[in-house]
Short mmCIF file of C-alpha atoms in Angstrom, two decimals:
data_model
loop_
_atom_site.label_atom_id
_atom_site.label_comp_id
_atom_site.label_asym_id
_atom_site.label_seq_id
_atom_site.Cartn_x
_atom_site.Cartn_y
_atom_site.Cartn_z
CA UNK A 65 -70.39 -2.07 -48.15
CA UNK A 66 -68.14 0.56 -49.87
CA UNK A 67 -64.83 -0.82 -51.23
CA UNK A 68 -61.95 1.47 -52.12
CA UNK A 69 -60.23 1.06 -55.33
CA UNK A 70 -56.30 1.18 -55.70
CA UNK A 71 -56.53 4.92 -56.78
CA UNK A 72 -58.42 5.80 -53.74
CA UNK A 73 -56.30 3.89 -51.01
CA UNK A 74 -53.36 5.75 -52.60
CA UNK A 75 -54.67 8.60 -52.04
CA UNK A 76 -55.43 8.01 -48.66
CA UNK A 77 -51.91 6.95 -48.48
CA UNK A 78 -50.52 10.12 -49.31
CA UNK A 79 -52.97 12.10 -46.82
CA UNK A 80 -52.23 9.89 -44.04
CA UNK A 81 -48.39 10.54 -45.00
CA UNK A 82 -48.89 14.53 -45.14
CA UNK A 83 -50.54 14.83 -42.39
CA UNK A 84 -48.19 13.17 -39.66
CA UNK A 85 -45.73 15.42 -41.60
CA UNK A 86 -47.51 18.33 -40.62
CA UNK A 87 -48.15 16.59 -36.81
CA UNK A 88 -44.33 15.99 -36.22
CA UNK A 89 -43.84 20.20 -37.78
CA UNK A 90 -45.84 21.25 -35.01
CA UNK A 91 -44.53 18.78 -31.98
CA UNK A 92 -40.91 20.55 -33.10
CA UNK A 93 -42.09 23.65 -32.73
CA UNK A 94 -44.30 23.55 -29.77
CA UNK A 95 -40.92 21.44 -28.17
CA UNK A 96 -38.74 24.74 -29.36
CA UNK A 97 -40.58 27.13 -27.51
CA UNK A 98 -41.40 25.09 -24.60
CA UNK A 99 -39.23 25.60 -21.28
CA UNK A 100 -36.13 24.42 -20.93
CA UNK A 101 -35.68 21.62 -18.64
CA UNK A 102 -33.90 22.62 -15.49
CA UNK A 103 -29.83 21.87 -15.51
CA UNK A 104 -28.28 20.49 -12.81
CA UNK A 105 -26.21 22.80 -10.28
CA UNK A 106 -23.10 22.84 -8.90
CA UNK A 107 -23.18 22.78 -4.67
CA UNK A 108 -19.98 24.64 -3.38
CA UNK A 109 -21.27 24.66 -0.36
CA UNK A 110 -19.70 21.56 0.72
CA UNK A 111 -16.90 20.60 -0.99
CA UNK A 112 -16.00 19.36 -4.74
CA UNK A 113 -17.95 17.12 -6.45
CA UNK A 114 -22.07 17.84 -5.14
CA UNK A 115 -24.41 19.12 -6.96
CA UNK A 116 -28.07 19.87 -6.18
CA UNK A 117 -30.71 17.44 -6.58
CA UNK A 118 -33.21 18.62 -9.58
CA UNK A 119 -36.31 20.57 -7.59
CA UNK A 120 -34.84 20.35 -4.49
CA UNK A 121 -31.99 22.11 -1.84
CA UNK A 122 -30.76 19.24 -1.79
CA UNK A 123 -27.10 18.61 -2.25
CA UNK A 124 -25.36 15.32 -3.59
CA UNK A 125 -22.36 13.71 -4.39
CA UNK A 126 -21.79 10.05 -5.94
CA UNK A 127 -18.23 8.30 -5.71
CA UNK A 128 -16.68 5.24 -5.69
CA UNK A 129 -14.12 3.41 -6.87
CA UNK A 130 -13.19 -0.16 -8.61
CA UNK A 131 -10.53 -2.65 -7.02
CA UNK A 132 -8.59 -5.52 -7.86
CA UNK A 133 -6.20 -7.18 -5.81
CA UNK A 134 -3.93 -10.13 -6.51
CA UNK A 135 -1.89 -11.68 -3.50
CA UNK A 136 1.04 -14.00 -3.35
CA UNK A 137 3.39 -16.17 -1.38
CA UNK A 138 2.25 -17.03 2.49
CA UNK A 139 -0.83 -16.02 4.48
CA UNK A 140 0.31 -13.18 6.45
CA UNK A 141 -2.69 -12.91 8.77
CA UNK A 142 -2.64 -16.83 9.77
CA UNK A 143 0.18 -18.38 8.38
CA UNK A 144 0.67 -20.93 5.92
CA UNK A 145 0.86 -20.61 1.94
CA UNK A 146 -1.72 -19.09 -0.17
CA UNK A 147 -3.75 -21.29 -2.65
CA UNK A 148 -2.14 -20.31 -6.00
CA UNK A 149 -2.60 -16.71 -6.58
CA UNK A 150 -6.32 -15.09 -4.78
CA UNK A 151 -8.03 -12.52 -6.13
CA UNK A 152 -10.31 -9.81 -5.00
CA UNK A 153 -12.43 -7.48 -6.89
CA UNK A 154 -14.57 -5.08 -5.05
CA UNK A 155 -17.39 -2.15 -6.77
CA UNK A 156 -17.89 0.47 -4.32
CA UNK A 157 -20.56 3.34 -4.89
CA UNK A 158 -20.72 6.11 -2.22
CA UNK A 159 -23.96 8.75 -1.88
CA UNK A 160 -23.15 11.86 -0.12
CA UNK A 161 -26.40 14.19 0.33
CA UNK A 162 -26.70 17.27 2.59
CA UNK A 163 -28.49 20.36 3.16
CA UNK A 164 -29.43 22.91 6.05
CA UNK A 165 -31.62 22.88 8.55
CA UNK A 166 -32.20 25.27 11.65
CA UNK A 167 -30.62 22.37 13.71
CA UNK A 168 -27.50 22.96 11.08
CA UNK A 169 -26.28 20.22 8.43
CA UNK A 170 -28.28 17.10 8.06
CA UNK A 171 -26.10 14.57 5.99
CA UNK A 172 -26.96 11.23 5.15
CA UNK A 173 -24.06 8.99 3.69
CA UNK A 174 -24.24 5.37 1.82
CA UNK A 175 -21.52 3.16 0.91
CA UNK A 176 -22.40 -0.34 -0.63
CA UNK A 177 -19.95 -2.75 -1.69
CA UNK A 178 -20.23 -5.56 -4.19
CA UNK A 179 -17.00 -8.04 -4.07
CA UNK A 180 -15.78 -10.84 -6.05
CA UNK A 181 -13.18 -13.74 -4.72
CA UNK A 182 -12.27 -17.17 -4.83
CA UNK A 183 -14.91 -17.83 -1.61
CA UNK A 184 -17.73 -16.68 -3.47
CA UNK A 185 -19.32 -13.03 -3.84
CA UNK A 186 -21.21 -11.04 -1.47
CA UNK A 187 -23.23 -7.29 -1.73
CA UNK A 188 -23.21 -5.66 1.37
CA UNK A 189 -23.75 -2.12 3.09
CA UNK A 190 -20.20 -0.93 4.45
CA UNK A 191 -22.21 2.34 5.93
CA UNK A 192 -25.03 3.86 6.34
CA UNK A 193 -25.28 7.03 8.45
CA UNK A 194 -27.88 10.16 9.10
CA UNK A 195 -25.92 12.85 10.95
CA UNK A 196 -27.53 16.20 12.52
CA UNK A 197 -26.18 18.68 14.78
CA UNK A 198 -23.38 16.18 16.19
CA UNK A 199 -25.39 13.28 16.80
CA UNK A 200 -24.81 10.11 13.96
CA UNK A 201 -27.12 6.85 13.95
CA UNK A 202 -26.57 3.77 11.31
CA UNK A 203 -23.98 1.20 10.62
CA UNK A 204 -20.40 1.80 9.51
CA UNK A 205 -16.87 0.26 11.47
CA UNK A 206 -16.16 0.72 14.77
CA UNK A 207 -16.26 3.92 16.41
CA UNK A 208 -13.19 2.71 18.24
CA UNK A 209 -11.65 2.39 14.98
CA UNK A 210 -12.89 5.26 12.88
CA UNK A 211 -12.62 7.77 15.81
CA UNK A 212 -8.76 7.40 15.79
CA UNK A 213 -8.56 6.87 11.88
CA UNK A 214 -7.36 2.95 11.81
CA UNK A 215 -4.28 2.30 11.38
CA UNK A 216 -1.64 3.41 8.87
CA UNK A 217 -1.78 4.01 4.80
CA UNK A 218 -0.35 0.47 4.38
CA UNK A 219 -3.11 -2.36 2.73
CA UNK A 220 -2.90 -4.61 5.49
CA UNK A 221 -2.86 -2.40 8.47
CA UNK A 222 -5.13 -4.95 10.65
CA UNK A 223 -2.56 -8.26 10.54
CA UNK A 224 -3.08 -6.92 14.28
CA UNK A 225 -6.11 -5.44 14.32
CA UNK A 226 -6.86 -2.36 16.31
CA UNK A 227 -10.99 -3.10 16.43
CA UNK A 228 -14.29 -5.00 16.29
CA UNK A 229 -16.32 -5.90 13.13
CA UNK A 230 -18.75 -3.25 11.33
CA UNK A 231 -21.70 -2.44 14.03
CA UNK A 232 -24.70 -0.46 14.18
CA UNK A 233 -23.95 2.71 16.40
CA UNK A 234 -25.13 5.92 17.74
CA UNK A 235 -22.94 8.85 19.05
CA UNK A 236 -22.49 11.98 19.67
CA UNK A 237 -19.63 14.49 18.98
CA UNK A 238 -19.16 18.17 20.24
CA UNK A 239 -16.24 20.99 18.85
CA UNK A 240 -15.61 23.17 21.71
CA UNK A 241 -13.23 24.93 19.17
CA UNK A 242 -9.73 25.22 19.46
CA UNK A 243 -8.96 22.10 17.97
CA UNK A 244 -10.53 20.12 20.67
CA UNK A 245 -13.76 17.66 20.37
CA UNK A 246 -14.99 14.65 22.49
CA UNK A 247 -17.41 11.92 21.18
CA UNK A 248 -19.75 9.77 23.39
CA UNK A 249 -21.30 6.37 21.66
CA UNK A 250 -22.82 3.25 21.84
CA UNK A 251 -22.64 0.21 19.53
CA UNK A 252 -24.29 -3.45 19.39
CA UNK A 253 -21.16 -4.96 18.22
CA UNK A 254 -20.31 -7.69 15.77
CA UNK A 255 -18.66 -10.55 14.98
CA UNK A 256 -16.63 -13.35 17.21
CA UNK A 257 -13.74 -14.10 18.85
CA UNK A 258 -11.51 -17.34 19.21
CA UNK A 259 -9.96 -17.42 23.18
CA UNK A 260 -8.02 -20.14 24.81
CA UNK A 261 -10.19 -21.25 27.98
CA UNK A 262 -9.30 -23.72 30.88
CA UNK A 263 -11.89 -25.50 32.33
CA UNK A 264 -12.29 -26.82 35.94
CA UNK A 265 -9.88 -29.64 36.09
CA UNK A 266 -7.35 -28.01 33.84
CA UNK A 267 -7.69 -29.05 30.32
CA UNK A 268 -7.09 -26.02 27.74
CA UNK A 269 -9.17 -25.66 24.09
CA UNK A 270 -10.00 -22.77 22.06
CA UNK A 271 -13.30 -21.39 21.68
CA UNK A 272 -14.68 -18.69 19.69
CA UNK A 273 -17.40 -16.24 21.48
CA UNK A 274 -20.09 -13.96 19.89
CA UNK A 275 -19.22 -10.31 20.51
CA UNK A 276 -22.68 -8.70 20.37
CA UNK A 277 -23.93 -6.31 23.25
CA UNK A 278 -26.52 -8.65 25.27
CA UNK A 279 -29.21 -6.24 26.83
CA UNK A 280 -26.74 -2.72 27.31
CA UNK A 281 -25.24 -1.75 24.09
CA UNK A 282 -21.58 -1.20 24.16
CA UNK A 283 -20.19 2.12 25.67
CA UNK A 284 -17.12 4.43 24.19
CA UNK A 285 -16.04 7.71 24.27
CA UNK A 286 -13.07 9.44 23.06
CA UNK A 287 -11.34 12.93 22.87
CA UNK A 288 -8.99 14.10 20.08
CA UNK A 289 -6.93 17.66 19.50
CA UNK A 290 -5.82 18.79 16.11
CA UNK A 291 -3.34 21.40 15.48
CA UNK A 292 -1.86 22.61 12.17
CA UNK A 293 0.77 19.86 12.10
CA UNK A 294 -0.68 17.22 14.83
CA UNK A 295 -3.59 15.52 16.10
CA UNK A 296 -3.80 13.48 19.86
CA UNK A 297 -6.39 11.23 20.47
CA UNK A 298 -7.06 9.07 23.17
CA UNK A 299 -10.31 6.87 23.88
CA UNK A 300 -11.88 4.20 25.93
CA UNK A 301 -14.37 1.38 25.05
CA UNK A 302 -16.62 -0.74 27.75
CA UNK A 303 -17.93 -4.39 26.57
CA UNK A 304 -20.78 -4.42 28.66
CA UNK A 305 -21.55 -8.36 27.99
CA UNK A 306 -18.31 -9.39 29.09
CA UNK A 307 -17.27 -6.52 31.59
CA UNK A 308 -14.04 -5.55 29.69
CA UNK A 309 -12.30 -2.41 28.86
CA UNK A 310 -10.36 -1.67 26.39
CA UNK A 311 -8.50 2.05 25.73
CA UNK A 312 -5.87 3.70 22.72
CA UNK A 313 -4.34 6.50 21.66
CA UNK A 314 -3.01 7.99 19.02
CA UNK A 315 -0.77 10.81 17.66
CA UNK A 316 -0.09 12.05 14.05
CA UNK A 317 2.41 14.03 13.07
CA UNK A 318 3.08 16.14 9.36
CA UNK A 319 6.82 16.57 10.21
CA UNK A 320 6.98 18.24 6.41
CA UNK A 321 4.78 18.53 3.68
CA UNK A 322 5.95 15.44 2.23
CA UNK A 323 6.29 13.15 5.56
CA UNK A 324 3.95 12.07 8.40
CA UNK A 325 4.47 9.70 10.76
CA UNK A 326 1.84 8.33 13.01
CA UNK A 327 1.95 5.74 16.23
CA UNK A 328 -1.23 4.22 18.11
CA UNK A 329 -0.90 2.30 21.13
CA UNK A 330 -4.34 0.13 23.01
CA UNK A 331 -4.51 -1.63 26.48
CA UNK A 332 -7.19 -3.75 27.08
CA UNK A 333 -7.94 -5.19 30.90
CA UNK A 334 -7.70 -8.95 30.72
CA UNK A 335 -6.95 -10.50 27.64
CA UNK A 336 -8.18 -14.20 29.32
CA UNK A 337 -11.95 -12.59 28.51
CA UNK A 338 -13.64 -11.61 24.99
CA UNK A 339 -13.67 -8.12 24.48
CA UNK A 340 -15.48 -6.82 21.32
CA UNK A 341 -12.69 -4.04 21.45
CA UNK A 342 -10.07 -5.49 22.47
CA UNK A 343 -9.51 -7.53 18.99
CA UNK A 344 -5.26 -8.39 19.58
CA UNK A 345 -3.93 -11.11 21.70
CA UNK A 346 -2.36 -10.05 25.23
CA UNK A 347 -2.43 -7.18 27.53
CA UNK A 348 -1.25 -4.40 24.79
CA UNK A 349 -0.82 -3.79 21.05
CA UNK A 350 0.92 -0.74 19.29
CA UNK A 351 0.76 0.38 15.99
CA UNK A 352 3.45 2.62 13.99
CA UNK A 353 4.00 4.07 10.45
CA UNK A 354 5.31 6.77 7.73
CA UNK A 355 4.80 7.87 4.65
CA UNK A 356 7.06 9.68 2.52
CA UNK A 357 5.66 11.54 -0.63
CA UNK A 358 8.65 11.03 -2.99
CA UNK A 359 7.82 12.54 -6.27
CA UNK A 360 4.28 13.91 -7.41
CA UNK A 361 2.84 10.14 -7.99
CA UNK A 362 4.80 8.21 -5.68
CA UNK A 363 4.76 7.65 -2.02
CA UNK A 364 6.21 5.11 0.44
CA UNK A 365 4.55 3.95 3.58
CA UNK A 366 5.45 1.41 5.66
CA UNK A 367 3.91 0.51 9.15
CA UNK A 368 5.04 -2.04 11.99
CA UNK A 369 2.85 -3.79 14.62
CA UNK A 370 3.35 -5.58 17.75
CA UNK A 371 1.15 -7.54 20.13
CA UNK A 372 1.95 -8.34 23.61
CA UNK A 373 1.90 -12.30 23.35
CA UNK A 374 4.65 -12.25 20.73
CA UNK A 375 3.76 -11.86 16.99
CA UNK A 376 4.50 -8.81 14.86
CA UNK A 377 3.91 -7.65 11.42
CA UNK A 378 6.00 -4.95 9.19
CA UNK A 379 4.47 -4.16 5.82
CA UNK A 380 6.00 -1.78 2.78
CA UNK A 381 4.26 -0.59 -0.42
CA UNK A 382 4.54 2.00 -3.13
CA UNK A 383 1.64 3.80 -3.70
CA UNK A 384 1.83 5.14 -7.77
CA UNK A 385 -0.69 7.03 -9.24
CA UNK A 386 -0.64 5.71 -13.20
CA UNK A 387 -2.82 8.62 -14.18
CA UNK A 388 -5.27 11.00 -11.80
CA UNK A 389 -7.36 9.03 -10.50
CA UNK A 390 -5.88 5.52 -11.09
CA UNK A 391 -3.17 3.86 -8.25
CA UNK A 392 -1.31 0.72 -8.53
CA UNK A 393 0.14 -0.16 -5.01
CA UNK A 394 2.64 -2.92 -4.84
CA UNK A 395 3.29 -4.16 -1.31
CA UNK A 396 5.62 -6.31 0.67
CA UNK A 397 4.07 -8.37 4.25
CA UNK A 398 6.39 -9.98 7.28
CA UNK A 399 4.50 -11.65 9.98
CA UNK A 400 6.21 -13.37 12.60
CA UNK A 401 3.70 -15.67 14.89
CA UNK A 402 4.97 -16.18 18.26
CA UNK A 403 2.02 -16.40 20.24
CA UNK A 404 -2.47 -17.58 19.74
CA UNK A 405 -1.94 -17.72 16.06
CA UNK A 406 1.31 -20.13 16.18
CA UNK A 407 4.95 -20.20 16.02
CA UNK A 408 6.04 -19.61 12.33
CA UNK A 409 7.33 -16.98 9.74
CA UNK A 410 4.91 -15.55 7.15
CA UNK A 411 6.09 -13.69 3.59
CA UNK A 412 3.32 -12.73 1.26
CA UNK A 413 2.68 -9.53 -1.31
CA UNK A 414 -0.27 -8.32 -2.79
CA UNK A 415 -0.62 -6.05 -5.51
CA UNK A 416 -3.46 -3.19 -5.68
CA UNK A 417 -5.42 -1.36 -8.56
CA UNK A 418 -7.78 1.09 -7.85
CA UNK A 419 -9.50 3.74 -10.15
CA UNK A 420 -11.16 6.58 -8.20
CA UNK A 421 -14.05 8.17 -9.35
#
C-alpha cells in the first residue's frame, strides 16, 4: 500500500488549503448576486406598530409590557396587615394579527401572562379571541366588564368589583352608526362565590358556590353611545344556573382635554343568591372617578366605590411617566368594611413599574 512522504502530505496540505479558498470565493459571489431576502413591511392599515407577516397579507403586531409591584401597610381588599412587603412581577406578551376578507377584518388577538409572587408563579392565557364581521369567540374577562371598560384608571379599581372571573365567551356586536352599537353574548362563567345562607331551622354559615353556567351558558347584552366628548352605556347580564340578573351603566365624560370623569352604577336582583355577575355584596354598587392630566408625564386619578351592605373604598395615585414608555405609579388605598367582609378600617399603598413595549 502506497505511503505518502512528509513532502507529499504537505503538498496535499496546501491544495486542500487553496482549494476551499477558491470554494468560499465562489459561495461570496454566488451569495452577492443572489436575491435579496424579502424585508419586512410596515402595515398602516391598522394602526402603529403592525407589520406584515413575511409571504403573507398578513398583518401583525407584538406588545407587551413588564411589571413590578410592591405593596404595603393593610390588606385593602380583606382587611388585616400585609405579610412584610408582597411583591408581584408579571411578563405580558400580546399578538395582534389581521387582514381582510370579503366578510371584512378577521383579527385574532393573544395575550399570555407569566407572573411571579410570594404564592408561587403561574403562566396563563389572559385572552384569546378570533373576531370577524362583529361576531368574537375565545376567552378574555367578562363581557360585563370589558363592554363598559371596568372601572377607573386607579390600580385597584375592583376592592368592589364590578364582574365575574375571566370566561370563555361568544358575542356579537353591530354599529348602526351614529355613535350607537349593541352587543349580544353568552359566557360559561368562572370562578366562585362566598354567600351567607340560613338553613331550615335558622342557623347562618358562609358558603362559597361555583359560578359556572350548568347546561345554558350565561346571557348578556348591552348598548353603548359615543359622542365626541361622552360615551353611555348601559347593559344587562342573566345567570342562568342561579336565575339572577344583574344590570350597569355607565357614563364618561372628557370635560377638557386634560380631565375626564367617569361614574358606573350595577343593580343586581337578590343579593341572598350567587350571581356570576353580580360580584358586590347587597342590592347595588356604584363606581366613580377622575383623572387630571397635570403636566406632560403626570396625571392624578382617583376613584371611590360603594356597596350597598356598607363598605367603601377611595384610592389615589400618580401616574409618572420616567421616560416614554416607562411609568412609575405610586398609590394610596382606604377601605372601610362595614358589611360580608367585616367591620374594620384598611390603609395600604402599592407602588407600580411598568415599561411598555
Amino acid at each position: 500500500m502506497y505511503k505518502p512522504t512528509s513532502a507529499t502530505a504537505l503538498l496535499l496540505l496546501k491544495g486542500a488549503a487553496a482549494a476551499l479558498c477558491l470554494m468560499a470565493a465562489t459561495q461570496a459571489a454566488t451569495a452577492a448576486d443572489a436575491e435579496p431576502v424579502e424585508s419586512v413591511r410596515v402595515c398602516d392599515a391598522y394602526g402603529n406598530g403592525f407589520f406584515y407577516v413575511p409571504g403573507t397579507e398578513t398583518c401583525l403586531k407584538i406588545s407587551g409590557y413588564l411589571r413590578h409591584e410592591v405593596a404595603a401597610g393593610d390588606d385593602v381588599y380583606w382587611g388585616g396587615s400585609l405579610d412584610g412587603l408582597p411583591g408581584k412581577a408579571r411578563a405580558t406578551l400580546r399578538f395582534d394579527a389581521r387582514n381582510e376578507t370579503e366578510f371584512g377584518t378577521l383579527r385574532s388577538y393573544l395575550e399570555t401572562r407569566f407572573e411571579h409572587k410570594a404564592s408561587g408563579e403561574r403562566i396563563y392565557i389572559s385572552e384569546a379571541l378570533i373576531e370577524l364581521a362583529g361576531f368574537s369567540v375565545g376567552i378574555a374577562d367578562s363581557l360585563f366588564a370589558n363592554w363598559t371598560w371596568g372601572a377607573g384608571n386607579v390600580i385597584y379599581d375592583d376592592v368592589i368589583y364590578y364582574s365575574g372571573d375571566r370566561t370563555m365567551q361568544a358575542s356579537y356586536t353591530h354599529d348602526f352608526g351614529n355613535g350607537f352599537s349593541a352587543m349580544v353574548g353568552a359566557e360559561e362563567g368562572n370562578g366562585s362565590w362566598e354567600l351567607e345562607v340560613v338553613d331550615a331551622s335558622g342557623v347562618a354559615s358562609r358558603e362559597w358556590f361555583d359560578l359556572r353556567a350548568d347546561s345554558i351558558p350565561h346571557l348578556l347584552g348591552g348598548v353603548k353611545y359615543e359622542a365626541d366628548r361622552m360615551t353611555l352605556f348601559g347593559m344587562a347580564a342573566y345567570d342562568t344556573r342561579y336565575d339572577a340578573w344583574a344590570f350597569k351603566a355607565r357614563v364618561n365624560l372628557d370635560v377638557t382635554d386634560t380631565l375626564s370623569l367617569f361614574v358606573m352604577a350595577a343593580y343586581q336582583s337578590d343579593p341572598s343568591r350567587p350571581n356570576y355577575y353580580g360580584s358586590w355584596y347587597g342590592d347595588w354598587a356604584m363606581w366613580g372617578g377622575a383623572s387630571v392630566k397635570v403636566s406632560e408625564k403626570a396625571t392624578i386619578n382617583s376613584q371611590i366605590d360603594f356597596e350597598e351592605d356598607g363598605t367603601w373604598n377611595a384610592a389615589l395615585n400618580v401616574a409618572y411617566e420616567i421616560a416614554p414608555g416607562f411609568k412609575i405609579t405610586p398609590e394610596l388605598d382606604y377601605t372601610a368594611f362595614r358589611g360580608f367582609r367585616g367591620h374594620e378600617d384598611a390603609f395600604g399603598g402599592v407602588v407600580r413599574f411598568q415599561r411598555n413595549f
